[in-house]
PDB file of C-alpha atoms in Angstrom:
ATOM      1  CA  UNK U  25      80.025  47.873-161.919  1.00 53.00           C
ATOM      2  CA  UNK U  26      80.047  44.368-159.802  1.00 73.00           C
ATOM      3  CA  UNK U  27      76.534  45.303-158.111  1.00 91.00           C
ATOM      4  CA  UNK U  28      73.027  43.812-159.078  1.00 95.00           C
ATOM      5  CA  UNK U  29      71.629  44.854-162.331  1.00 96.00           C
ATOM      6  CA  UNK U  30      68.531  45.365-163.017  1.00 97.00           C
ATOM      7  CA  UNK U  31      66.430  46.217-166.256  1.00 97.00           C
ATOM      8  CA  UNK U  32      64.676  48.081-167.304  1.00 97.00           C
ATOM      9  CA  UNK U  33      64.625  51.287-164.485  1.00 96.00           C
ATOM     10  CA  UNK U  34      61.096  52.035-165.608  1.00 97.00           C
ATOM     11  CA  UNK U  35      58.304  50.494-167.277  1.00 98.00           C
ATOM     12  CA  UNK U  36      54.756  51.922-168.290  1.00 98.00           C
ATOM     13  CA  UNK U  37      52.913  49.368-169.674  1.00 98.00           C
ATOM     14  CA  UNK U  38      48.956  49.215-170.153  1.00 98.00           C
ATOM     15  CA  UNK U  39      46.737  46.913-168.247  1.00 98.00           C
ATOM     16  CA  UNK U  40      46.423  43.712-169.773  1.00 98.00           C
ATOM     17  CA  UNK U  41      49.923  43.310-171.541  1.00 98.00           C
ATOM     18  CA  UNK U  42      52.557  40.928-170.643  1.00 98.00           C
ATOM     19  CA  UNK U  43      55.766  42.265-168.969  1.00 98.00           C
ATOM     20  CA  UNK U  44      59.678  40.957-168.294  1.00 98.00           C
ATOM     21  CA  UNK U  45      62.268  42.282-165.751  1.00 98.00           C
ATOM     22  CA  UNK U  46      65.322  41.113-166.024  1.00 98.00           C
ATOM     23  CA  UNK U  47      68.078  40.734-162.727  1.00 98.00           C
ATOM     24  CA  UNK U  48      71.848  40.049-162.768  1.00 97.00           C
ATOM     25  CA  UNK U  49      73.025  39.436-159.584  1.00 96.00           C
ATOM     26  CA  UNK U  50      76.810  39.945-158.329  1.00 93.00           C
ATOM     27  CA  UNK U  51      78.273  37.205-160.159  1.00 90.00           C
ATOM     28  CA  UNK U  52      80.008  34.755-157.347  1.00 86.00           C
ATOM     29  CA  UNK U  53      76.356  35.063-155.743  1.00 90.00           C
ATOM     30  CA  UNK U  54      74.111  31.595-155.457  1.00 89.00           C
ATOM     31  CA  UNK U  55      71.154  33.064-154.117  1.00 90.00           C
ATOM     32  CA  UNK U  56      68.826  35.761-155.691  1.00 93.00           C
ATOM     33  CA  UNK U  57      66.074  37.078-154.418  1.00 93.00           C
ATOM     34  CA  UNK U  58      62.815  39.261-155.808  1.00 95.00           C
ATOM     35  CA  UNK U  59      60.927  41.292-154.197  1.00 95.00           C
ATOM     36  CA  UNK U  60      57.990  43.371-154.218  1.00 96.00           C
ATOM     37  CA  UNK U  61      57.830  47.057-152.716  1.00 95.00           C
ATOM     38  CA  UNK U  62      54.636  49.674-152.917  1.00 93.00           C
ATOM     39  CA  UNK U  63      54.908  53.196-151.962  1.00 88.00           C
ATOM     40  CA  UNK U  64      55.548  53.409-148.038  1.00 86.00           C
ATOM     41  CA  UNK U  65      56.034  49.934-147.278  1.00 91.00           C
ATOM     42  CA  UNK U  66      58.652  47.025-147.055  1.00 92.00           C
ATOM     43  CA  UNK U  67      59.660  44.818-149.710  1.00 93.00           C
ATOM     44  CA  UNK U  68      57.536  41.937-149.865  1.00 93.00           C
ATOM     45  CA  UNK U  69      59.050  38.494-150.151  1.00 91.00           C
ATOM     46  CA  UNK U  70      58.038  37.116-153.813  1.00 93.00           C
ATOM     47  CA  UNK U  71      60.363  33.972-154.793  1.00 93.00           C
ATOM     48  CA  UNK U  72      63.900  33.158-154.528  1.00 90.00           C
ATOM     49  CA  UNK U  73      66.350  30.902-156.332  1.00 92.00           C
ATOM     50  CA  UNK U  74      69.345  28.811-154.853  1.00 89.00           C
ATOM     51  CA  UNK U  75      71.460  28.485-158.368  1.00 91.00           C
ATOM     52  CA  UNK U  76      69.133  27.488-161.085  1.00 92.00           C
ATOM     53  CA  UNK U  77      66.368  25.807-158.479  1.00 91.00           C
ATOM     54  CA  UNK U  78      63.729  27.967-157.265  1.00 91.00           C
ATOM     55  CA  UNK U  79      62.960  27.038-153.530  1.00 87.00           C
ATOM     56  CA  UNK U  80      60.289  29.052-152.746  1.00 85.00           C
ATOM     57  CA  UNK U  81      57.487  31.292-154.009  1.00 86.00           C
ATOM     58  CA  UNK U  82      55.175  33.761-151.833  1.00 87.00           C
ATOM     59  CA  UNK U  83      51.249  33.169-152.009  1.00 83.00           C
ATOM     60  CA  UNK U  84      51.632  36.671-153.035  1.00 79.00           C
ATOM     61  CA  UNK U  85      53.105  35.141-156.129  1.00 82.00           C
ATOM     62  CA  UNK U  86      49.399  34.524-158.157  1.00 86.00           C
ATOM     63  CA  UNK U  87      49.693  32.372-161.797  1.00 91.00           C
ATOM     64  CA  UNK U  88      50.461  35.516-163.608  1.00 95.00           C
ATOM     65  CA  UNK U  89      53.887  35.538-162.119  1.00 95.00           C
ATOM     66  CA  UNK U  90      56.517  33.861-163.068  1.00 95.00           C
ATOM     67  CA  UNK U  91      60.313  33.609-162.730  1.00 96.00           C
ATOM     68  CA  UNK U  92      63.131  31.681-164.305  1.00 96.00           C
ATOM     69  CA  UNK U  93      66.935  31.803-163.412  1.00 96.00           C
ATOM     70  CA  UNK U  94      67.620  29.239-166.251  1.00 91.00           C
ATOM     71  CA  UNK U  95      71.501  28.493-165.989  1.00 87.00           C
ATOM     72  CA  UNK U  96      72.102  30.141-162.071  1.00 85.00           C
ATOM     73  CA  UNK U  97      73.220  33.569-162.991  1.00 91.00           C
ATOM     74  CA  UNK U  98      70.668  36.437-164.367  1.00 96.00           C
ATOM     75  CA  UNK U  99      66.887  36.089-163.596  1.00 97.00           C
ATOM     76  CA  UNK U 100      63.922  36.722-165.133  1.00 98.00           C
ATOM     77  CA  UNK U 101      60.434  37.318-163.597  1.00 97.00           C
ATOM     78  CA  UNK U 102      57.432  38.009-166.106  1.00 97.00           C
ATOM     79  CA  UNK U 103      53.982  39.577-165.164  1.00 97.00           C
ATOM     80  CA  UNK U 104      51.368  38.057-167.740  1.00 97.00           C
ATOM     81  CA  UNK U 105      48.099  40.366-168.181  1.00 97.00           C
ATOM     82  CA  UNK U 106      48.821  43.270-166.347  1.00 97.00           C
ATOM     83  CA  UNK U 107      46.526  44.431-163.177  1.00 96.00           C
ATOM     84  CA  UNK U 108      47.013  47.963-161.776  1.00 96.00           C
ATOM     85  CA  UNK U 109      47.354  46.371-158.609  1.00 95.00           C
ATOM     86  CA  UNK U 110      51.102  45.356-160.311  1.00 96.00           C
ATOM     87  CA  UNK U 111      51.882  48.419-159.994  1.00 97.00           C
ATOM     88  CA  UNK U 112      55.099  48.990-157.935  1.00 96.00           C
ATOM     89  CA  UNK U 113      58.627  48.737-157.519  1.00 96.00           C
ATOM     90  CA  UNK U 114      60.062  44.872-158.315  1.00 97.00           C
ATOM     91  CA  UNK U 115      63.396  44.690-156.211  1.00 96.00           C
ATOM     92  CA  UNK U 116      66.048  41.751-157.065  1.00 96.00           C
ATOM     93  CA  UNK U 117      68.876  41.050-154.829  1.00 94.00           C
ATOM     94  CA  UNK U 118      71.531  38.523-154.431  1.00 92.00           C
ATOM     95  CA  UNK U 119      73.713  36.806-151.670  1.00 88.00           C
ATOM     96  CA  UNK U 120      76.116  34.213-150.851  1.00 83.00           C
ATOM     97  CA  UNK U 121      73.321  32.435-149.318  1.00 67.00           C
ATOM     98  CA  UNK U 122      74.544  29.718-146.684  1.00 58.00           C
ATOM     99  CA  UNK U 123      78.024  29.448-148.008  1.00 45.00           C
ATOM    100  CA  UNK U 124      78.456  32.388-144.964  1.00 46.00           C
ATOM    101  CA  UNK U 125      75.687  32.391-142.776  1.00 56.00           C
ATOM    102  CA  UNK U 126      74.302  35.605-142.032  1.00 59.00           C
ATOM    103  CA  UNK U 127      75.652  37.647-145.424  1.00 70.00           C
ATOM    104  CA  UNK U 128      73.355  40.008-146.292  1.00 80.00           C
ATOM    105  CA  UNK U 129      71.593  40.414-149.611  1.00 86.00           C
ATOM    106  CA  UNK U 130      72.507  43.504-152.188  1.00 90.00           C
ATOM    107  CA  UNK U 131      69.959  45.002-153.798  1.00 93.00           C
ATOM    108  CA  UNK U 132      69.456  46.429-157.154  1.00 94.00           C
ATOM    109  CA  UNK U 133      68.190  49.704-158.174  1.00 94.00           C
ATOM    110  CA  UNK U 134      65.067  48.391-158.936  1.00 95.00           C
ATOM    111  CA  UNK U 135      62.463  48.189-161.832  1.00 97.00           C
ATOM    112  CA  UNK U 136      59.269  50.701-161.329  1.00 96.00           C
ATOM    113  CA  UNK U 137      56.306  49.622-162.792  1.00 98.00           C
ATOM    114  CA  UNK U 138      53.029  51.583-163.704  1.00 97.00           C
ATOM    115  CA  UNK U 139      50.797  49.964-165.327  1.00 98.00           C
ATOM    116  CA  UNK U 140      47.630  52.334-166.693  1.00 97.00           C
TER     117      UNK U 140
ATOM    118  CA  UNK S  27      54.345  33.032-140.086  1.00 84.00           C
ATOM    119  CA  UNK S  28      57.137  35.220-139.462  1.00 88.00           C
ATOM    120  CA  UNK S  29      55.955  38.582-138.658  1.00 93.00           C
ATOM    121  CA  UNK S  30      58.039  41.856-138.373  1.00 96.00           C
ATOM    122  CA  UNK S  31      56.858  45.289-136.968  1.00 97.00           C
ATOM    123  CA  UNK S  32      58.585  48.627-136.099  1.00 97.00           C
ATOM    124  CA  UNK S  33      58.079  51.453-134.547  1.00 97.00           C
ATOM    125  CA  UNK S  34      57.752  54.131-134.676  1.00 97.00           C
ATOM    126  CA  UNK S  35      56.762  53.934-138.595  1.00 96.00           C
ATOM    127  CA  UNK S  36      57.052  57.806-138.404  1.00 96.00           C
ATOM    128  CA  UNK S  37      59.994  60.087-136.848  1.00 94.00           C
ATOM    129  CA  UNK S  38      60.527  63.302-136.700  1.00 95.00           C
ATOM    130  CA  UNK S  39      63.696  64.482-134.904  1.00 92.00           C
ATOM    131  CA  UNK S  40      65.861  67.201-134.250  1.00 94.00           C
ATOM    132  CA  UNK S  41      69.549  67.704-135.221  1.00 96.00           C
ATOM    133  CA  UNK S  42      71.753  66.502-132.597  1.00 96.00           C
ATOM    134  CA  UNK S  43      69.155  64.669-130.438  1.00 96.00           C
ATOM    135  CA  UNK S  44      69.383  60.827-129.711  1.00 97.00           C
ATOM    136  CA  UNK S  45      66.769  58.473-129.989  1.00 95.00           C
ATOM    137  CA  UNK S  46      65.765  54.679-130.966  1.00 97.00           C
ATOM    138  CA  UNK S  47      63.729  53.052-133.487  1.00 98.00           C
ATOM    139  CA  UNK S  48      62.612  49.485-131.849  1.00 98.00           C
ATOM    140  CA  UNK S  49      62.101  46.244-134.237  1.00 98.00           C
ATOM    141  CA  UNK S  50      60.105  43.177-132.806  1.00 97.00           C
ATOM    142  CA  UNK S  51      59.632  39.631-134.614  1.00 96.00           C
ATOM    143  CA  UNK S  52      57.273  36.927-134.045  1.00 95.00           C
ATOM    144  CA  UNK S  53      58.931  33.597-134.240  1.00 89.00           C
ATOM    145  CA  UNK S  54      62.943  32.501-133.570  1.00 87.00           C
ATOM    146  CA  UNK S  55      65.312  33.861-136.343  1.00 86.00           C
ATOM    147  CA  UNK S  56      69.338  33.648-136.474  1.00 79.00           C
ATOM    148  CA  UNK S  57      70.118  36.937-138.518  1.00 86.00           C
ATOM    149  CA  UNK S  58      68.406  40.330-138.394  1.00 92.00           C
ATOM    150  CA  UNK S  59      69.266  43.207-141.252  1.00 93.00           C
ATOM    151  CA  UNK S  60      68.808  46.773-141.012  1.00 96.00           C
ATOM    152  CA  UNK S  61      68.912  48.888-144.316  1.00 95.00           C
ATOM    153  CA  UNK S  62      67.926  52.124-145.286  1.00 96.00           C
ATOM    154  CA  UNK S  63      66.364  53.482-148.499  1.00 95.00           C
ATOM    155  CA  UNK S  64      66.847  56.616-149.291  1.00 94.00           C
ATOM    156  CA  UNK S  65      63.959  58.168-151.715  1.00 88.00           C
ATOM    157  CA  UNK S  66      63.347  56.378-154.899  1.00 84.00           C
ATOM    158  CA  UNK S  67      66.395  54.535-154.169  1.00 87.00           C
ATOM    159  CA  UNK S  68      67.306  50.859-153.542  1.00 87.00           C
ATOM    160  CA  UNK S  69      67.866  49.468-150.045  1.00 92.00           C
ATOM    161  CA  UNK S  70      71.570  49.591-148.606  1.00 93.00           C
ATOM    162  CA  UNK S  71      72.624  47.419-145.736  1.00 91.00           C
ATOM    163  CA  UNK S  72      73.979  49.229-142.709  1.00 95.00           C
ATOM    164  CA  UNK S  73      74.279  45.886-140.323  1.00 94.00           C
ATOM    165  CA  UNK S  74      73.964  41.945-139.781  1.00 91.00           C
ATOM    166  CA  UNK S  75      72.939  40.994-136.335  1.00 92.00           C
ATOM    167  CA  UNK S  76      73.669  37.067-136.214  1.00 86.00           C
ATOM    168  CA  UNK S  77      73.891  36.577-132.383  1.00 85.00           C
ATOM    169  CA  UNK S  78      72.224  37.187-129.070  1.00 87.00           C
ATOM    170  CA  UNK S  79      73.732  39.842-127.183  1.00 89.00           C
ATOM    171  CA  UNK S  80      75.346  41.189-130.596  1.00 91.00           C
ATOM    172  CA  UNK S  81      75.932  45.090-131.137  1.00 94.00           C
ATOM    173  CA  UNK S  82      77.470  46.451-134.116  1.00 95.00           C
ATOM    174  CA  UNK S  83      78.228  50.573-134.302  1.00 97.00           C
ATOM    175  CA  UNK S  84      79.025  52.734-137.558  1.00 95.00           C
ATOM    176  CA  UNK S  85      79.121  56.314-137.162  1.00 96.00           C
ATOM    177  CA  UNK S  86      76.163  57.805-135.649  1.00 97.00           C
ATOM    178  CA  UNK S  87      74.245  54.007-135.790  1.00 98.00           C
ATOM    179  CA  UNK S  88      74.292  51.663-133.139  1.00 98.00           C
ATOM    180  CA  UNK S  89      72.496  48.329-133.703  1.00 98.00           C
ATOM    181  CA  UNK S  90      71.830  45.586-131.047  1.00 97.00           C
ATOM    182  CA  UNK S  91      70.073  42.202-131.134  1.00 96.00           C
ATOM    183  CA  UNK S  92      68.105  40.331-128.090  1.00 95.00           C
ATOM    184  CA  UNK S  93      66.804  37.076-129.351  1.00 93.00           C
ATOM    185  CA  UNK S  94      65.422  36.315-126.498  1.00 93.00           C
ATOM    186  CA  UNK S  95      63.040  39.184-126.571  1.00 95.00           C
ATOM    187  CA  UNK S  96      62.714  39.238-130.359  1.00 95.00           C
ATOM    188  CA  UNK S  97      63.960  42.563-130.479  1.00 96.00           C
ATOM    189  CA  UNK S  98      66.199  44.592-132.107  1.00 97.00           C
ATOM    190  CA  UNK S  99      67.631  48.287-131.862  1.00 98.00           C
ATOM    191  CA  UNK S 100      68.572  50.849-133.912  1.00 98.00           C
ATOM    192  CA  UNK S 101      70.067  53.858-131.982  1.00 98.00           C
ATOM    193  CA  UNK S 102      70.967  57.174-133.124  1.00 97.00           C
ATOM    194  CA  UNK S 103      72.787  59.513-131.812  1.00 97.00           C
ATOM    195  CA  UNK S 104      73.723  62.972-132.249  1.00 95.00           C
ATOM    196  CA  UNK S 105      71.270  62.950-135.667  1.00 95.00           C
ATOM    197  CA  UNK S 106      72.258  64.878-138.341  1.00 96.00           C
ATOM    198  CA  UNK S 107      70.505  65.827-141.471  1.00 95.00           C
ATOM    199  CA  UNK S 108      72.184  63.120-143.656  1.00 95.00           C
ATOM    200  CA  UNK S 109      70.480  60.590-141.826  1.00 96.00           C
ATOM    201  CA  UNK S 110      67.061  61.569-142.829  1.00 97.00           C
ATOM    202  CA  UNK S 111      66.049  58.062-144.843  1.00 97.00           C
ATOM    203  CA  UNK S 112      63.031  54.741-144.197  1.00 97.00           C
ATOM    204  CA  UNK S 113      65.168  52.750-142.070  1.00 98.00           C
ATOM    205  CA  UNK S 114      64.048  48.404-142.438  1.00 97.00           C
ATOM    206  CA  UNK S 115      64.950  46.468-139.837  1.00 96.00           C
ATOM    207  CA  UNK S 116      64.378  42.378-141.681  1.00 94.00           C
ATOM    208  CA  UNK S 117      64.348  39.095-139.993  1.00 92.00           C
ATOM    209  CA  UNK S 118      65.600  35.582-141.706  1.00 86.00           C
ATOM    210  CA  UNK S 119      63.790  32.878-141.207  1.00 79.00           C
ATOM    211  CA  UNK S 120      65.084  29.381-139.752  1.00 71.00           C
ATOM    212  CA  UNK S 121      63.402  27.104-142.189  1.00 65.00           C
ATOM    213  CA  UNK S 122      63.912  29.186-145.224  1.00 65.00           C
ATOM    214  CA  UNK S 123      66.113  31.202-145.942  1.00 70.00           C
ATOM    215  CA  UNK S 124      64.160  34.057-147.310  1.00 78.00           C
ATOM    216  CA  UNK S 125      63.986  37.513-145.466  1.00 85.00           C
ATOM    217  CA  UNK S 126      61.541  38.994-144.391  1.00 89.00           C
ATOM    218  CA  UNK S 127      60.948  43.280-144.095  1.00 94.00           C
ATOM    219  CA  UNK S 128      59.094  45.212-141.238  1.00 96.00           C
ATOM    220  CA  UNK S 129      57.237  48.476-142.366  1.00 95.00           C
ATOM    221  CA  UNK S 130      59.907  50.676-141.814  1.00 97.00           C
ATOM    222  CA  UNK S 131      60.807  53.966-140.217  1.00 97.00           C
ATOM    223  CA  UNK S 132      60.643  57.033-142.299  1.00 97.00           C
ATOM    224  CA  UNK S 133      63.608  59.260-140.413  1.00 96.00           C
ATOM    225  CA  UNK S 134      63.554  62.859-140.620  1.00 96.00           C
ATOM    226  CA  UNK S 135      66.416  65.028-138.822  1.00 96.00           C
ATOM    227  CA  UNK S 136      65.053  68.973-139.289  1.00 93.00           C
ATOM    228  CA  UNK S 137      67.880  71.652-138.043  1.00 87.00           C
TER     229      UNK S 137
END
């Protein structure tokens, strides 16, 4: 399978614990994206990573987040002390970025988090 | 801030009728996406929009792109049940290069 990867598919979790997604994006990809979808709306723009660097983060993105993409290929993004308010579905996608203008991103299948 | 919206967010349509769903922006972009999710699924792309003037058809899908107007199009025609689906229309932004989602439009095509 050559599409993004994500892990786990589900994740209960109680309020207050620490949790870790992992992404692997479709491997010739430089960009990866994550993002942040509740039920009935869009994904919301959380961070994304050019390679290794991480260019931007959303001010939806509080200190609890985190993400890493430590050698440019699979990504990490942790959730430290749990809020119910986490609870959603944390999207990852990749893309060739500007290397072809105007290539969409792929998106994973997506991690679903409840946290109780 | 970039700013997407859509509408309708909600539609309800017969098999074999036509109609649009219409996506606006708020600031100057050079690529618009649309995607569609099917329930408890990911998103899957159905078309890149990189230029003014730009229309792109697959099937029963017909996407178009006015810059000028920040607006965007996604006409169906002829619906049939398959297409039932949220449908995300989502904008790039010039300085970043981060995307960014309207609400969507929850599609449903009853016989």
């Amino acid at each position: 399978d050559t599409g993004v990867s994500q892990n786990p598919r589900h994740k209960i979790t109680k309020r207050g614990q620490n949790v870790t997604f992992r992404c692997d994006p479709i491997s010739e990809h430089n960009r990866l994206y994550w993002y942040r979808q509740t039920l009935g709306q869009g994904p919301e723009f959380l961070t994304y990573f050019q390679n290794e660097a991480q260019l931007e983060k959303s001010r939806l993105l509080s200190d609890r987040f985190s993400a890493e993409r430590p050698k440019g290929s699979f990504s990490t993004l942790e959730i430290q002390r749990t809020e119910q308010g986490d609870s959603a579905m944390y999207l990852c996608a990749s893309s060739l970025g500007r290397q072809l203008v105007g290539t969409e991103a792929f998106f994973g299948q997506g991690t679903r988090l409840t946290v109780v | 801030e970039l700013k997407v919206e859509q509408n309708p967010l909600f539609l309800s349509m017969q098999e074999g009728k036509n109609y649009t769903i219409y996506c606006n922006y708020s600031t100057t972009s050079d690529r618009l996406y649309w995607y569609r999710q099917d329930p408890g699924k990911s998103l899957e792309s159905l078309f890149v929009l990189l230029s003014n003037g730009a229309v792109k058809q697959e099937g029963r899908l017909m996407a178009s792109l006015d810059t000028k107007a920040r607006l965007s199009t996604l006409h169906i025609t002829a619906a049939v049940h398959d297409l039932s689906a949220t449908y995300f229309c989502a904008v790039g932004e010039t300085s970043y290069d981060k995307v960014i989602f309207g609400p969507g439009t929850s599609l449903s095509v009853i016989p």
